mmCIF file of C-alpha atoms in Angstrom:
data_model
loop_
_atom_site.group_PDB
_atom_site.id
_atom_site.type_symbol
_atom_site.label_atom_id
_atom_site.label_comp_id
_atom_site.label_asym_id
_atom_site.label_seq_id
_atom_site.Cartn_x
_atom_site.Cartn_y
_atom_site.Cartn_z
ATOM 1 C CA UNK A 1 143.733 28.480 -7.743
ATOM 2 C CA UNK A 2 141.522 31.133 -6.152
ATOM 3 C CA UNK A 3 144.390 33.595 -6.334
ATOM 4 C CA UNK A 4 144.839 32.797 -10.025
ATOM 5 C CA UNK A 5 141.138 33.446 -10.698
ATOM 6 C CA UNK A 6 141.342 36.770 -8.834
ATOM 7 C CA UNK A 7 144.358 37.730 -10.939
ATOM 8 C CA UNK A 8 142.513 36.884 -14.162
ATOM 9 C CA UNK A 9 139.411 38.795 -13.021
ATOM 10 C CA UNK A 10 141.501 41.836 -12.116
ATOM 11 C CA UNK A 11 143.269 41.712 -15.465
ATOM 12 C CA UNK A 12 139.929 41.475 -17.274
ATOM 13 C CA UNK A 13 138.528 44.430 -15.339
ATOM 14 C CA UNK A 14 141.601 46.495 -16.140
ATOM 15 C CA UNK A 15 141.284 45.567 -19.813
ATOM 16 C CA UNK A 16 137.672 46.766 -19.843
ATOM 17 C CA UNK A 17 138.618 50.064 -18.179
ATOM 18 C CA UNK A 18 141.440 50.606 -20.665
ATOM 19 C CA UNK A 19 139.073 49.892 -23.566
ATOM 20 C CA UNK A 20 136.479 52.328 -22.211
ATOM 21 C CA UNK A 21 139.126 55.001 -21.685
ATOM 22 C CA UNK A 22 140.461 54.485 -25.191
ATOM 23 C CA UNK A 23 136.955 54.811 -26.582
ATOM 24 C CA UNK A 24 136.364 57.990 -24.630
ATOM 25 C CA UNK A 25 139.636 59.454 -25.860
ATOM 26 C CA UNK A 26 138.711 58.532 -29.424
ATOM 27 C CA UNK A 27 135.396 60.383 -29.114
ATOM 28 C CA UNK A 28 137.041 63.434 -27.544
ATOM 29 C CA UNK A 29 139.748 63.430 -30.195
ATOM 30 C CA UNK A 30 137.170 63.169 -32.972
ATOM 31 C CA UNK A 31 135.114 65.980 -31.466
ATOM 32 C CA UNK A 32 138.215 68.121 -31.329
ATOM 33 C CA UNK A 33 138.704 67.386 -35.029
ATOM 34 C CA UNK A 34 135.300 68.822 -35.855
ATOM 35 C CA UNK A 35 132.614 66.406 -34.729
ATOM 36 C CA UNK A 36 129.917 67.908 -32.548
ATOM 37 C CA UNK A 37 127.746 65.969 -30.145
ATOM 38 C CA UNK A 38 124.648 68.097 -30.781
ATOM 39 C CA UNK A 39 123.331 66.159 -33.786
ATOM 40 C CA UNK A 40 120.042 64.467 -34.570
ATOM 41 C CA UNK A 41 118.737 62.321 -37.453
ATOM 42 C CA UNK A 42 116.299 64.538 -39.320
ATOM 43 C CA UNK A 43 113.551 61.919 -38.961
ATOM 44 C CA UNK A 44 113.670 62.537 -35.205
ATOM 45 C CA UNK A 45 113.442 66.329 -35.521
ATOM 46 C CA UNK A 46 110.111 67.950 -34.648
ATOM 47 C CA UNK A 47 107.605 68.903 -37.299
ATOM 48 C CA UNK A 48 108.214 72.414 -38.601
ATOM 49 C CA UNK A 49 106.087 75.134 -37.039
ATOM 50 C CA UNK A 50 106.402 78.286 -39.122
ATOM 51 C CA UNK A 51 104.549 81.573 -39.078
ATOM 52 C CA UNK A 52 101.792 81.420 -41.716
ATOM 53 C CA UNK A 53 102.177 83.386 -44.938
ATOM 54 C CA UNK A 54 99.908 84.352 -47.794
ATOM 55 C CA UNK A 55 99.980 82.607 -51.179
ATOM 56 C CA UNK A 56 102.078 85.300 -52.882
ATOM 57 C CA UNK A 57 105.725 84.455 -53.511
ATOM 58 C CA UNK A 58 108.551 86.322 -55.272
ATOM 59 C CA UNK A 59 111.531 84.058 -56.065
ATOM 60 C CA UNK A 60 114.878 85.471 -57.194
ATOM 61 C CA UNK A 61 118.447 84.327 -57.799
ATOM 62 C CA UNK A 62 121.523 85.804 -56.121
ATOM 63 C CA UNK A 63 123.859 82.874 -56.777
ATOM 64 C CA UNK A 64 125.701 80.697 -54.260
ATOM 65 C CA UNK A 65 128.639 83.001 -53.526
ATOM 66 C CA UNK A 66 130.680 81.435 -56.315
ATOM 67 C CA UNK A 67 132.990 84.466 -56.066
ATOM 68 C CA UNK A 68 133.883 83.446 -52.472
ATOM 69 C CA UNK A 69 132.961 86.850 -51.058
ATOM 70 C CA UNK A 70 133.729 86.251 -47.382
ATOM 71 C CA UNK A 71 135.098 88.271 -44.485
ATOM 72 C CA UNK A 72 134.856 88.756 -40.721
ATOM 73 C CA UNK A 73 132.921 92.023 -40.982
ATOM 74 C CA UNK A 74 129.435 92.580 -39.622
ATOM 75 C CA UNK A 75 128.302 95.899 -41.029
ATOM 76 C CA UNK A 76 125.046 95.816 -39.047
ATOM 77 C CA UNK A 77 126.171 94.724 -35.572
ATOM 78 C CA UNK A 78 129.769 96.008 -35.486
ATOM 79 C CA UNK A 79 130.278 98.451 -38.377
ATOM 80 C CA UNK A 80 133.922 99.307 -38.919
ATOM 81 C CA UNK A 81 135.206 96.398 -36.812
ATOM 82 C CA UNK A 82 136.925 93.215 -37.977
ATOM 83 C CA UNK A 83 139.296 90.852 -36.266
ATOM 84 C CA UNK A 84 140.194 87.247 -35.489
ATOM 85 C CA UNK A 85 137.547 87.055 -32.756
ATOM 86 C CA UNK A 86 134.820 87.391 -35.373
ATOM 87 C CA UNK A 87 133.535 84.442 -37.339
ATOM 88 C CA UNK A 88 133.521 84.449 -41.141
ATOM 89 C CA UNK A 89 130.395 85.288 -43.155
ATOM 90 C CA UNK A 90 129.268 84.146 -46.613
ATOM 91 C CA UNK A 91 127.658 86.903 -48.713
ATOM 92 C CA UNK A 92 125.229 87.061 -51.587
ATOM 93 C CA UNK A 93 123.859 90.182 -53.191
ATOM 94 C CA UNK A 94 126.025 93.266 -52.888
ATOM 95 C CA UNK A 95 129.592 92.516 -53.991
ATOM 96 C CA UNK A 96 131.165 95.433 -52.114
ATOM 97 C CA UNK A 97 130.187 94.546 -48.530
ATOM 98 C CA UNK A 98 133.181 94.944 -46.233
ATOM 99 C CA UNK A 99 134.176 96.187 -42.821
ATOM 100 C CA UNK A 100 133.892 99.881 -43.739
ATOM 101 C CA UNK A 101 130.730 99.653 -45.860
ATOM 102 C CA UNK A 102 127.961 102.219 -45.501
ATOM 103 C CA UNK A 103 124.595 102.404 -47.207
ATOM 104 C CA UNK A 104 126.041 105.021 -49.555
ATOM 105 C CA UNK A 105 129.026 102.866 -50.521
ATOM 106 C CA UNK A 106 126.842 99.777 -50.953
ATOM 107 C CA UNK A 107 124.539 101.679 -53.304
ATOM 108 C CA UNK A 108 127.576 102.331 -55.519
ATOM 109 C CA UNK A 109 128.350 98.609 -55.653
ATOM 110 C CA UNK A 110 127.243 95.815 -57.957
ATOM 111 C CA UNK A 111 125.258 92.704 -57.150
ATOM 112 C CA UNK A 112 125.151 88.960 -57.724
ATOM 113 C CA UNK A 113 121.334 89.117 -57.855
ATOM 114 C CA UNK A 114 119.947 88.776 -61.368
ATOM 115 C CA UNK A 115 117.069 91.168 -60.583
ATOM 116 C CA UNK A 116 119.452 94.013 -59.701
ATOM 117 C CA UNK A 117 118.833 93.908 -55.935
ATOM 118 C CA UNK A 118 121.747 95.687 -54.210
ATOM 119 C CA UNK A 119 120.849 94.326 -50.769
ATOM 120 C CA UNK A 120 123.524 92.554 -48.750
ATOM 121 C CA UNK A 121 122.551 89.210 -47.189
ATOM 122 C CA UNK A 122 124.965 87.139 -45.110
ATOM 123 C CA UNK A 123 125.300 84.249 -42.669
ATOM 124 C CA UNK A 124 128.189 82.406 -40.931
ATOM 125 C CA UNK A 125 130.074 79.880 -43.032
ATOM 126 C CA UNK A 126 129.964 76.139 -42.421
ATOM 127 C CA UNK A 127 133.276 74.387 -41.824
ATOM 128 C CA UNK A 128 134.283 70.786 -42.468
ATOM 129 C CA UNK A 129 135.651 70.476 -38.928
ATOM 130 C CA UNK A 130 136.576 72.766 -36.073
ATOM 131 C CA UNK A 131 137.815 76.339 -36.045
ATOM 132 C CA UNK A 132 139.942 77.284 -39.075
ATOM 133 C CA UNK A 133 139.107 74.063 -40.946
ATOM 134 C CA UNK A 134 138.014 74.133 -44.594
ATOM 135 C CA UNK A 135 134.982 76.252 -45.463
ATOM 136 C CA UNK A 136 132.122 74.391 -47.146
ATOM 137 C CA UNK A 137 130.747 76.127 -50.232
ATOM 138 C CA UNK A 138 126.941 76.266 -50.601
ATOM 139 C CA UNK A 139 125.547 73.963 -53.273
ATOM 140 C CA UNK A 140 122.286 75.911 -53.491
ATOM 141 C CA UNK A 141 120.787 79.178 -52.258
ATOM 142 C CA UNK A 142 117.068 79.849 -52.643
ATOM 143 C CA UNK A 143 115.903 83.438 -52.172
ATOM 144 C CA UNK A 144 112.247 84.348 -51.850
ATOM 145 C CA UNK A 145 109.944 87.020 -50.504
ATOM 146 C CA UNK A 146 106.673 85.803 -48.994
ATOM 147 C CA UNK A 147 103.306 87.527 -48.621
ATOM 148 C CA UNK A 148 101.647 88.299 -45.286
ATOM 149 C CA UNK A 149 98.969 85.908 -44.065
ATOM 150 C CA UNK A 150 96.428 88.492 -42.918
ATOM 151 C CA UNK A 151 96.551 91.355 -45.396
ATOM 152 C CA UNK A 152 98.644 93.300 -47.899
ATOM 153 C CA UNK A 153 102.308 94.163 -47.466
ATOM 154 C CA UNK A 154 103.859 97.606 -47.819
ATOM 155 C CA UNK A 155 107.243 98.410 -49.326
ATOM 156 C CA UNK A 156 110.232 97.806 -47.061
ATOM 157 C CA UNK A 157 112.243 101.040 -46.746
ATOM 158 C CA UNK A 158 115.683 101.240 -48.256
ATOM 159 C CA UNK A 159 118.333 100.720 -45.575
ATOM 160 C CA UNK A 160 116.127 98.475 -43.418
ATOM 161 C CA UNK A 161 118.197 96.143 -41.218
ATOM 162 C CA UNK A 162 116.865 92.656 -40.461
ATOM 163 C CA UNK A 163 118.246 89.875 -38.274
ATOM 164 C CA UNK A 164 117.175 86.338 -37.489
ATOM 165 C CA UNK A 165 118.851 84.076 -34.949
ATOM 166 C CA UNK A 166 121.366 84.865 -32.221
ATOM 167 C CA UNK A 167 125.124 84.462 -32.700
ATOM 168 C CA UNK A 168 125.544 84.144 -28.911
ATOM 169 C CA UNK A 169 122.617 81.828 -28.175
ATOM 170 C CA UNK A 170 124.810 79.192 -26.517
ATOM 171 C CA UNK A 171 125.798 81.569 -23.709
ATOM 172 C CA UNK A 172 122.837 83.960 -23.522
ATOM 173 C CA UNK A 173 120.349 81.156 -22.949
ATOM 174 C CA UNK A 174 118.099 82.220 -25.812
ATOM 175 C CA UNK A 175 116.468 79.421 -27.741
ATOM 176 C CA UNK A 176 118.058 80.270 -31.083
ATOM 177 C CA UNK A 177 116.207 79.400 -34.266
ATOM 178 C CA UNK A 178 115.225 76.054 -35.729
ATOM 179 C CA UNK A 179 117.210 76.738 -38.879
ATOM 180 C CA UNK A 180 118.504 73.245 -39.668
ATOM 181 C CA UNK A 181 116.850 70.721 -41.960
ATOM 182 C CA UNK A 182 117.513 68.430 -44.934
ATOM 183 C CA UNK A 183 116.593 68.359 -48.592
ATOM 184 C CA UNK A 184 113.183 66.678 -49.011
ATOM 185 C CA UNK A 185 112.589 66.946 -45.243
ATOM 186 C CA UNK A 186 111.823 70.638 -44.826
ATOM 187 C CA UNK A 187 108.645 69.731 -42.972
ATOM 188 C CA UNK A 188 111.040 69.114 -40.070
ATOM 189 C CA UNK A 189 113.472 71.627 -38.590
ATOM 190 C CA UNK A 190 115.766 71.529 -35.596
ATOM 191 C CA UNK A 191 118.157 73.710 -33.610
ATOM 192 C CA UNK A 192 120.649 70.819 -33.690
ATOM 193 C CA UNK A 193 122.904 69.693 -36.533
ATOM 194 C CA UNK A 194 120.820 67.359 -38.715
ATOM 195 C CA UNK A 195 121.948 64.011 -40.009
ATOM 196 C CA UNK A 196 120.482 63.817 -43.495
ATOM 197 C CA UNK A 197 119.783 60.750 -45.653
ATOM 198 C CA UNK A 198 122.542 59.864 -48.113
ATOM 199 C CA UNK A 199 122.550 62.141 -51.139
ATOM 200 C CA UNK A 200 120.390 64.852 -49.527
ATOM 201 C CA UNK A 201 121.590 68.377 -48.847
ATOM 202 C CA UNK A 202 121.984 69.750 -45.353
ATOM 203 C CA UNK A 203 119.899 72.926 -45.381
ATOM 204 C CA UNK A 204 119.680 76.080 -43.276
ATOM 205 C CA UNK A 205 116.470 78.107 -43.455
ATOM 206 C CA UNK A 206 116.594 81.770 -42.431
ATOM 207 C CA UNK A 207 113.136 83.309 -41.962
ATOM 208 C CA UNK A 208 113.486 87.037 -41.359
ATOM 209 C CA UNK A 209 111.100 89.238 -39.341
ATOM 210 C CA UNK A 210 108.592 91.233 -41.385
ATOM 211 C CA UNK A 211 106.581 93.547 -39.087
ATOM 212 C CA UNK A 212 108.013 97.069 -39.412
ATOM 213 C CA UNK A 213 107.338 99.891 -36.948
ATOM 214 C CA UNK A 214 106.799 102.265 -39.875
ATOM 215 C CA UNK A 215 109.497 104.706 -38.758
ATOM 216 C CA UNK A 216 112.979 103.304 -38.215
ATOM 217 C CA UNK A 217 115.348 101.314 -40.386
ATOM 218 C CA UNK A 218 117.447 100.252 -37.381
ATOM 219 C CA UNK A 219 117.272 100.269 -33.582
ATOM 220 C CA UNK A 220 119.274 99.426 -30.471
ATOM 221 C CA UNK A 221 120.089 95.758 -30.714
ATOM 222 C CA UNK A 222 118.886 95.829 -34.353
ATOM 223 C CA UNK A 223 115.598 94.063 -33.553
ATOM 224 C CA UNK A 224 113.101 96.485 -32.021
ATOM 225 C CA UNK A 225 112.152 98.209 -35.264
ATOM 226 C CA UNK A 226 111.324 94.935 -37.051
ATOM 227 C CA UNK A 227 109.529 92.063 -35.320
ATOM 228 C CA UNK A 228 108.133 88.665 -36.202
ATOM 229 C CA UNK A 229 104.457 88.103 -36.919
ATOM 230 C CA UNK A 230 102.423 86.161 -34.379
ATOM 231 C CA UNK A 231 101.452 82.479 -34.584
ATOM 232 C CA UNK A 232 98.461 83.408 -36.767
ATOM 233 C CA UNK A 233 100.658 85.400 -39.157
ATOM 234 C CA UNK A 234 99.320 88.774 -37.987
ATOM 235 C CA UNK A 235 101.693 91.628 -37.191
ATOM 236 C CA UNK A 236 101.573 93.266 -33.744
ATOM 237 C CA UNK A 237 99.517 96.469 -33.342
ATOM 238 C CA UNK A 238 101.044 99.631 -34.788
ATOM 239 C CA UNK A 239 103.327 97.690 -37.122
ATOM 240 C CA UNK A 240 103.123 97.136 -40.864
ATOM 241 C CA UNK A 241 103.741 93.928 -42.795
ATOM 242 C CA UNK A 242 106.605 94.133 -45.293
ATOM 243 C CA UNK A 243 107.725 91.337 -47.651
ATOM 244 C CA UNK A 244 109.144 88.480 -45.580
ATOM 245 C CA UNK A 245 112.567 87.305 -46.730
ATOM 246 C CA UNK A 246 113.330 83.587 -46.571
ATOM 247 C CA UNK A 247 116.807 82.327 -47.498
ATOM 248 C CA UNK A 248 117.454 78.575 -47.792
ATOM 249 C CA UNK A 249 121.111 77.518 -48.069
ATOM 250 C CA UNK A 250 122.009 73.925 -49.012
ATOM 251 C CA UNK A 251 125.265 71.955 -48.742
ATOM 252 C CA UNK A 252 126.510 68.617 -50.067
ATOM 253 C CA UNK A 253 128.139 67.244 -46.927
ATOM 254 C CA UNK A 254 129.948 63.901 -46.776
ATOM 255 C CA UNK A 255 131.090 64.093 -43.146
ATOM 256 C CA UNK A 256 130.651 66.155 -40.027
ATOM 257 C CA UNK A 257 130.380 69.925 -40.158
ATOM 258 C CA UNK A 258 130.002 72.870 -37.798
ATOM 259 C CA UNK A 259 128.871 76.465 -38.076
ATOM 260 C CA UNK A 260 131.542 79.135 -37.651
ATOM 261 C CA UNK A 261 130.981 80.857 -34.319
ATOM 262 C CA UNK A 262 132.551 82.978 -31.604
ATOM 263 C CA UNK A 263 135.040 80.827 -29.628
ATOM 264 C CA UNK A 264 132.960 80.850 -26.446
ATOM 265 C CA UNK A 265 129.956 79.496 -28.366
ATOM 266 C CA UNK A 266 131.783 76.192 -29.045
ATOM 267 C CA UNK A 267 130.348 75.897 -32.571
ATOM 268 C CA UNK A 268 126.824 75.383 -31.216
ATOM 269 C CA UNK A 269 124.199 74.936 -33.959
ATOM 270 C CA UNK A 270 121.878 77.199 -31.946
ATOM 271 C CA UNK A 271 124.080 80.179 -32.838
ATOM 272 C CA UNK A 272 123.089 80.107 -36.504
ATOM 273 C CA UNK A 273 121.849 83.457 -37.811
ATOM 274 C CA UNK A 274 121.269 85.571 -40.886
ATOM 275 C CA UNK A 275 121.478 89.327 -41.470
ATOM 276 C CA UNK A 276 120.225 91.581 -44.249
ATOM 277 C CA UNK A 277 120.341 95.239 -45.277
ATOM 278 C CA UNK A 278 117.575 96.017 -47.761
ATOM 279 C CA UNK A 279 118.928 98.088 -50.641
ATOM 280 C CA UNK A 280 116.500 96.975 -53.341
ATOM 281 C CA UNK A 281 115.857 99.770 -55.857
ATOM 282 C CA UNK A 282 112.433 101.318 -55.272
ATOM 283 C CA UNK A 283 110.978 100.098 -58.616
ATOM 284 C CA UNK A 284 112.065 96.547 -57.748
ATOM 285 C CA UNK A 285 110.515 96.745 -54.274
ATOM 286 C CA UNK A 286 107.293 98.023 -55.850
ATOM 287 C CA UNK A 287 107.337 95.017 -58.202
ATOM 288 C CA UNK A 288 107.806 92.632 -55.257
ATOM 289 C CA UNK A 289 104.947 94.228 -53.314
ATOM 290 C CA UNK A 290 102.609 94.095 -56.317
ATOM 291 C CA UNK A 291 103.412 90.414 -56.896
ATOM 292 C CA UNK A 292 102.775 89.422 -53.291
ATOM 293 C CA UNK A 293 99.595 91.441 -52.907
ATOM 294 C CA UNK A 294 98.198 89.915 -56.108
ATOM 295 C CA UNK A 295 98.770 86.426 -54.625
ATOM 296 C CA UNK A 296 101.001 85.460 -57.543
ATOM 297 C CA UNK A 297 104.227 83.461 -57.790
ATOM 298 C CA UNK A 298 106.828 85.531 -59.623
ATOM 299 C CA UNK A 299 110.320 84.553 -60.757
#
């Protein structure tokens, strides 16, 4: 009788272990299909802490990349280089941006922006699963320039490069940016993939640096010539505030999703990033500056 009970107990224990193993394999298999463990309900994300801005705001429309302008180029970081090791970018603005683009060639291009801005703005695509799975098309893209919190802005020079976020944050140890949020919950942002309430867009918010050194349009690493304002919204000494670009990209997502990334980054949400080359015509930039410095909202 005792031996029978031991046999039953052993069988039960084995059944539990098999069930646990099956569950673990199911999770691993699902993750391989595109799920990512680094997710958080947006209600649990921290309150958004953003650099203060002034009341001026210039809002403009560059579409949602309905033309599916995408490629593996990065004309700021690796001009002239494209290949399978690079992730895919979504573009708005300049229609001609490609691997061999230069400022001169971009200025000969056309734009998706209704105000005639020839700038190129891009970010990595979202995918419905893992690498090479279907690309998710943005449902909304909001473009706006924001005023400085502590004084007037000056015109951004043509050709100015700007970057926010770090495409290699998962391996470099940098904190990345808190780019992720949800529709109607933008008072909370996270560096993890958000789980949004039913019917609400997943959103990515790219706040670009706006304190220019007054001399260069680019620099080693593409960050030293243009820095972020401090916690009070003031630019560092010997820098000048230029209009701050904010791009908010929204998606209607019914399942899991991941950001396209370098393979060694394992689709980490902390690798999200945005890049811009300012090619706004000078009269348009003057209009933007005048709007912001007058504390108006212009559309």
